Tab-separated table of C-alpha atoms and ligand atoms in Angstrom:
chain	number	residue	atom	x	y	z
A	1	MET	CA	24.505	-14.940	-16.069
A	2	LEU	CA	23.454	-17.663	-13.542
A	3	TYR	CA	22.229	-16.127	-10.296
A	4	ASP	CA	24.442	-16.915	-7.284
A	5	ASP	CA	22.542	-16.112	-4.071
A	6	PHE	CA	25.694	-16.357	-1.914
A	7	TYR	CA	27.553	-13.865	-4.192
A	8	VAL	CA	24.782	-11.266	-4.388
A	9	LYS	CA	24.032	-11.468	-0.643
A	10	SER	CA	27.756	-11.041	0.101
A	11	LEU	CA	27.719	-7.693	-1.824
A	12	ILE	CA	24.843	-6.196	0.286
A	13	GLN	CA	26.300	-4.360	3.250
A	14	THR	CA	24.521	-3.930	6.599
A	15	VAL	CA	24.901	-0.533	8.273
A	16	GLU	CA	23.664	-0.495	11.842
A	17	ASP	CA	21.743	2.445	13.336
A	18	TRP	CA	21.275	4.233	10.007
A	19	PRO	CA	19.451	6.381	9.126
A	20	LYS	CA	18.037	6.092	12.620
A	21	GLN	CA	18.916	4.304	15.812
A	22	GLY	CA	17.687	0.713	15.807
A	23	ILE	CA	17.567	0.383	11.976
A	24	SER	CA	19.828	-2.250	10.228
A	25	PHE	CA	20.130	-0.605	6.848
A	26	ARG	CA	20.725	-3.057	3.945
A	27	ASP	CA	22.836	-1.118	1.508
A	28	ILE	CA	22.688	-2.278	-2.099
A	29	THR	CA	25.147	0.261	-3.467
A	30	PRO	CA	27.927	-2.259	-3.978
A	31	ILE	CA	25.710	-4.259	-6.373
A	32	PHE	CA	25.817	-1.258	-8.750
A	33	SER	CA	29.518	-0.961	-8.499
A	34	ASP	CA	30.008	-4.638	-9.230
A	35	PRO	CA	29.283	-5.394	-12.881
A	36	LYS	CA	29.061	-9.176	-12.230
A	37	GLY	CA	26.562	-8.742	-9.437
A	38	MET	CA	24.592	-6.132	-11.390
A	39	ARG	CA	24.381	-8.555	-14.304
A	40	MET	CA	23.272	-11.485	-12.133
A	41	VAL	CA	20.526	-9.416	-10.555
A	42	VAL	CA	19.220	-8.057	-13.834
A	43	ASP	CA	19.417	-11.514	-15.585
A	44	ALA	CA	17.446	-13.146	-12.746
A	45	TYR	CA	14.524	-10.754	-13.378
A	46	VAL	CA	14.918	-11.019	-17.207
A	47	HIS	CA	14.594	-14.804	-17.022
A	48	ARG	CA	11.587	-14.606	-14.665
A	49	TYR	CA	9.617	-12.105	-16.646
A	50	ILE	CA	10.530	-12.590	-20.364
A	51	SER	CA	7.809	-14.956	-21.147
A	52	THR	CA	4.982	-13.287	-19.125
A	53	ASP	CA	2.049	-11.135	-20.124
A	54	ILE	CA	3.511	-8.064	-18.338
A	55	THR	CA	2.838	-4.949	-20.396
A	56	HIS	CA	4.494	-2.262	-18.239
A	57	ILE	CA	7.168	-2.048	-15.574
A	58	ALA	CA	6.573	0.570	-12.731
A	59	CYS	CA	9.379	1.407	-10.300
A	60	ILE	CA	9.670	3.421	-7.089
A	61	ASP	CA	11.907	6.436	-6.445
A	62	ALA	CA	14.824	6.227	-6.037
A	63	ARG	CA	16.682	2.958	-5.619
A	64	GLY	CA	13.905	1.008	-7.472
A	65	PHE	CA	14.716	2.979	-10.530
A	66	LEU	CA	18.134	1.562	-11.000
A	67	ILE	CA	17.429	-1.972	-11.852
A	68	ALA	CA	13.969	-1.488	-13.286
A	69	ALA	CA	15.254	0.849	-15.957
A	70	VAL	CA	17.703	-1.771	-17.163
A	71	LEU	CA	14.966	-4.519	-16.993
A	72	ALA	CA	12.526	-2.324	-19.043
A	73	TYR	CA	15.219	-1.923	-21.737
A	74	GLU	CA	15.980	-5.663	-21.754
A	75	LEU	CA	12.250	-6.670	-21.826
A	76	GLN	CA	11.346	-3.827	-24.155
A	77	LYS	CA	8.526	-2.592	-21.944
A	78	PRO	CA	7.357	0.897	-21.026
A	79	LEU	CA	8.845	2.163	-17.748
A	80	ILE	CA	6.484	3.990	-15.283
A	81	LEU	CA	8.065	6.202	-12.623
A	82	VAL	CA	6.443	6.338	-9.201
A	83	ARG	CA	8.145	9.373	-7.718
A	84	LYS	CA	8.449	11.080	-4.370
A	85	LYS	CA	6.188	14.144	-4.147
A	86	GLY	CA	6.929	17.262	-6.132
A	87	LYS	CA	9.166	15.637	-8.823
A	88	LEU	CA	6.672	15.072	-11.644
A	89	PRO	CA	5.247	17.833	-13.854
A	90	GLY	CA	1.660	17.988	-15.104
A	91	LYS	CA	-1.364	16.425	-13.428
A	92	THR	CA	-0.531	13.868	-10.809
A	93	ILE	CA	-2.181	11.728	-8.177
A	94	SER	CA	-0.561	11.188	-4.826
A	95	GLN	CA	-0.559	8.923	-1.790
A	96	LYS	CA	0.894	9.418	1.572
A	97	TYR	CA	2.471	6.500	3.381
A	98	ALA	CA	4.679	5.397	6.353
A	99	LEU	CA	7.881	3.442	5.939
A	100	GLU	CA	10.296	1.772	8.338
A	101	TYR	CA	12.018	5.024	9.173
A	102	GLY	CA	9.677	7.810	8.352
A	103	GLU	CA	6.844	9.139	6.248
A	104	ALA	CA	6.623	10.275	2.554
A	105	GLU	CA	4.289	10.733	-0.311
A	106	LEU	CA	4.468	9.123	-3.759
A	107	GLU	CA	2.985	10.411	-7.097
A	108	ILE	CA	2.382	9.235	-10.559
A	109	GLN	CA	1.292	11.234	-13.567
A	110	GLU	CA	-2.302	10.953	-14.529
A	111	GLY	CA	-2.565	8.545	-17.550
A	112	ALA	CA	0.813	6.873	-16.780
A	113	VAL	CA	-1.043	3.573	-16.812
A	114	ASN	CA	-4.484	2.670	-18.109
A	115	THR	CA	-7.241	0.090	-17.513
A	116	GLY	CA	-6.011	-3.366	-18.348
A	117	ASP	CA	-2.301	-2.688	-18.127
A	118	ASN	CA	-0.453	-5.615	-16.529
A	119	VAL	CA	2.212	-4.098	-14.316
A	120	LEU	CA	5.251	-5.499	-12.767
A	121	LEU	CA	5.974	-3.245	-9.733
A	122	PHE	CA	9.683	-3.029	-8.850
A	123	ASP	CA	11.381	-1.712	-5.770
A	124	ASP	CA	14.816	-2.486	-4.323
A	125	LEU	CA	13.538	-3.618	-0.854
A	126	ILE	CA	10.370	-4.677	0.936
A	127	ALA	CA	10.264	-3.712	4.709
A	128	THR	CA	6.863	-2.784	6.100
A	129	GLY	CA	5.344	-2.676	2.617
A	130	GLY	CA	4.118	0.897	3.206
A	131	THR	CA	5.922	2.164	0.041
A	132	LEU	CA	4.670	-0.580	-2.192
A	133	PHE	CA	1.087	-0.349	-0.948
A	134	ALA	CA	1.050	3.309	-1.740
A	135	ALA	CA	2.337	2.679	-5.241
A	136	ILE	CA	-0.187	-0.080	-5.752
A	137	GLU	CA	-2.944	2.237	-4.669
A	138	LEU	CA	-1.834	4.877	-7.287
A	139	LEU	CA	-1.465	2.339	-10.103
A	140	THR	CA	-4.718	0.404	-9.431
A	141	LYS	CA	-6.651	3.696	-9.121
A	142	GLN	CA	-5.823	4.207	-12.773
A	143	GLY	CA	-7.035	0.817	-13.732
A	144	ALA	CA	-3.791	-1.239	-13.789
A	145	ASN	CA	-3.468	-4.783	-12.669
A	146	ILE	CA	-0.430	-5.602	-10.454
A	147	LYS	CA	0.787	-8.777	-11.800
A	148	GLU	CA	3.648	-9.106	-9.367
A	149	VAL	CA	5.870	-7.052	-6.967
A	150	ALA	CA	9.532	-7.711	-7.404
A	151	ALA	CA	12.343	-6.673	-5.078
A	152	ILE	CA	16.065	-7.498	-4.566
A	153	ILE	CA	15.704	-7.765	-0.765
A	154	ASP	CA	12.787	-8.906	1.460
A	155	LEU	CA	12.896	-8.188	5.229
A	156	PRO	CA	10.211	-10.666	6.190
A	157	ASP	CA	10.354	-9.765	9.901
A	158	LEU	CA	8.865	-6.365	9.035
A	159	GLY	CA	5.817	-8.044	7.552
A	160	GLY	CA	5.444	-6.227	4.248
A	161	SER	CA	5.823	-9.229	1.853
A	162	GLN	CA	3.318	-11.287	3.893
A	163	LYS	CA	0.856	-8.316	3.854
A	164	LEU	CA	1.178	-8.201	0.075
A	165	ARG	CA	0.604	-11.853	-0.279
A	166	ASP	CA	-2.373	-11.627	2.105
A	167	SER	CA	-3.788	-9.067	-0.348
A	168	ASP	CA	-3.363	-11.586	-3.191
A	169	ILE	CA	-0.422	-9.783	-4.709
A	170	PRO	CA	2.331	-12.070	-5.871
A	171	VAL	CA	5.803	-11.191	-4.500
A	172	PHE	CA	9.148	-12.147	-5.731
A	173	SER	CA	12.441	-11.304	-4.070
A	174	LEU	CA	15.979	-12.439	-4.802
A	175	CYS	CA	16.994	-12.643	-1.201
A	176	ALA	CA	15.817	-12.152	2.378
A	177	PHE	CA	17.480	-10.816	5.613
A	178	ASN	CA	15.994	-11.853	8.925
A	179	GLY	CA	16.494	-10.169	12.288
A	180	ASP	CA	15.961	-6.606	11.085
B	201	PRP	O1	8.556	-1.377	2.889
B	201	PRP	P1	8.816	0.060	3.379
B	201	PRP	O2	8.859	0.099	4.965
B	201	PRP	O3	7.953	1.015	2.850
B	201	PRP	O4	10.338	0.444	3.028
B	201	PRP	C1	10.874	0.141	1.792
B	201	PRP	C2	11.338	1.389	1.064
B	201	PRP	O5	12.313	2.077	1.767
B	201	PRP	C3	13.341	2.493	0.925
B	201	PRP	O6	13.063	3.653	0.267
B	201	PRP	P2	13.409	5.101	0.716
B	201	PRP	O7	12.110	5.884	1.011
B	201	PRP	O8	14.436	5.104	1.894
B	201	PRP	O9	13.963	5.797	-0.620
B	201	PRP	P3	15.218	5.778	-1.486
B	201	PRP	O10	14.975	4.605	-2.432
B	201	PRP	O11	15.054	7.038	-2.254
B	201	PRP	O12	16.492	5.654	-0.728
B	201	PRP	C4	13.296	1.429	-0.072
B	201	PRP	O13	14.030	1.796	-1.258
B	201	PRP	C5	11.863	1.060	-0.340
B	201	PRP	O14	11.271	1.944	-1.273
B	202	ADE	N1	16.367	-1.737	6.649
B	202	ADE	C1	16.341	-1.126	5.452
B	202	ADE	N2	17.439	-1.061	4.702
B	202	ADE	C2	17.468	-0.471	3.468
B	202	ADE	N3	16.420	0.180	3.063
B	202	ADE	C3	15.324	0.151	3.717
B	202	ADE	N4	14.023	0.731	3.525
B	202	ADE	C4	13.268	0.399	4.566
B	202	ADE	N5	13.964	-0.246	5.454
B	202	ADE	C5	15.147	-0.442	5.005
């Protein structure tokens, strides 16, 4: 389905002062309850990545999982879960990070990716970039190449997407919100 920027943006709700005072929270929940919006979003990524040399899709806990799982199914690529600490069994490696409204720690399982894997890293939203940089650290430590970071929303005022580009990591987002 053809991507309609206005349609998808109109589904995203802004909730002021949540989860903390001063945060304009961009809520993507309505995309998931709108089959047309969901299809537009998934199809936009399918068209972008179907003819690339991406070998794996990695996605970030929790909202990042939702689109990436469908994309991995459509593109028939392995899906790698980057999870919040304490959720993955077996040997893991972890990385602490700060995000717009707190701190957390991410983990992947050892051997989840290997040297030479070409990874598309997916999350729902880029704010400060703290979350994505932590995930990139984990994936590259295991030898993977980050071919691109993809998100639904970029909050450019928070600087994350620029920091990624400054680190020579290509970034693709479907829409942006300023003034966050
Ligand atoms: O660019 P940053 O400043 O790091 O912020 C972006 C991250 O913040 C949100 O995740 P959150 O930790 O709230 O988790 P959730 O997906 O489980 O709701 C969002 O899903 C991104 O992962
Ligand atoms: N403003 C925001 N809205 C939704 N998710 C976020 N993650 C970090 N900042 C966010």
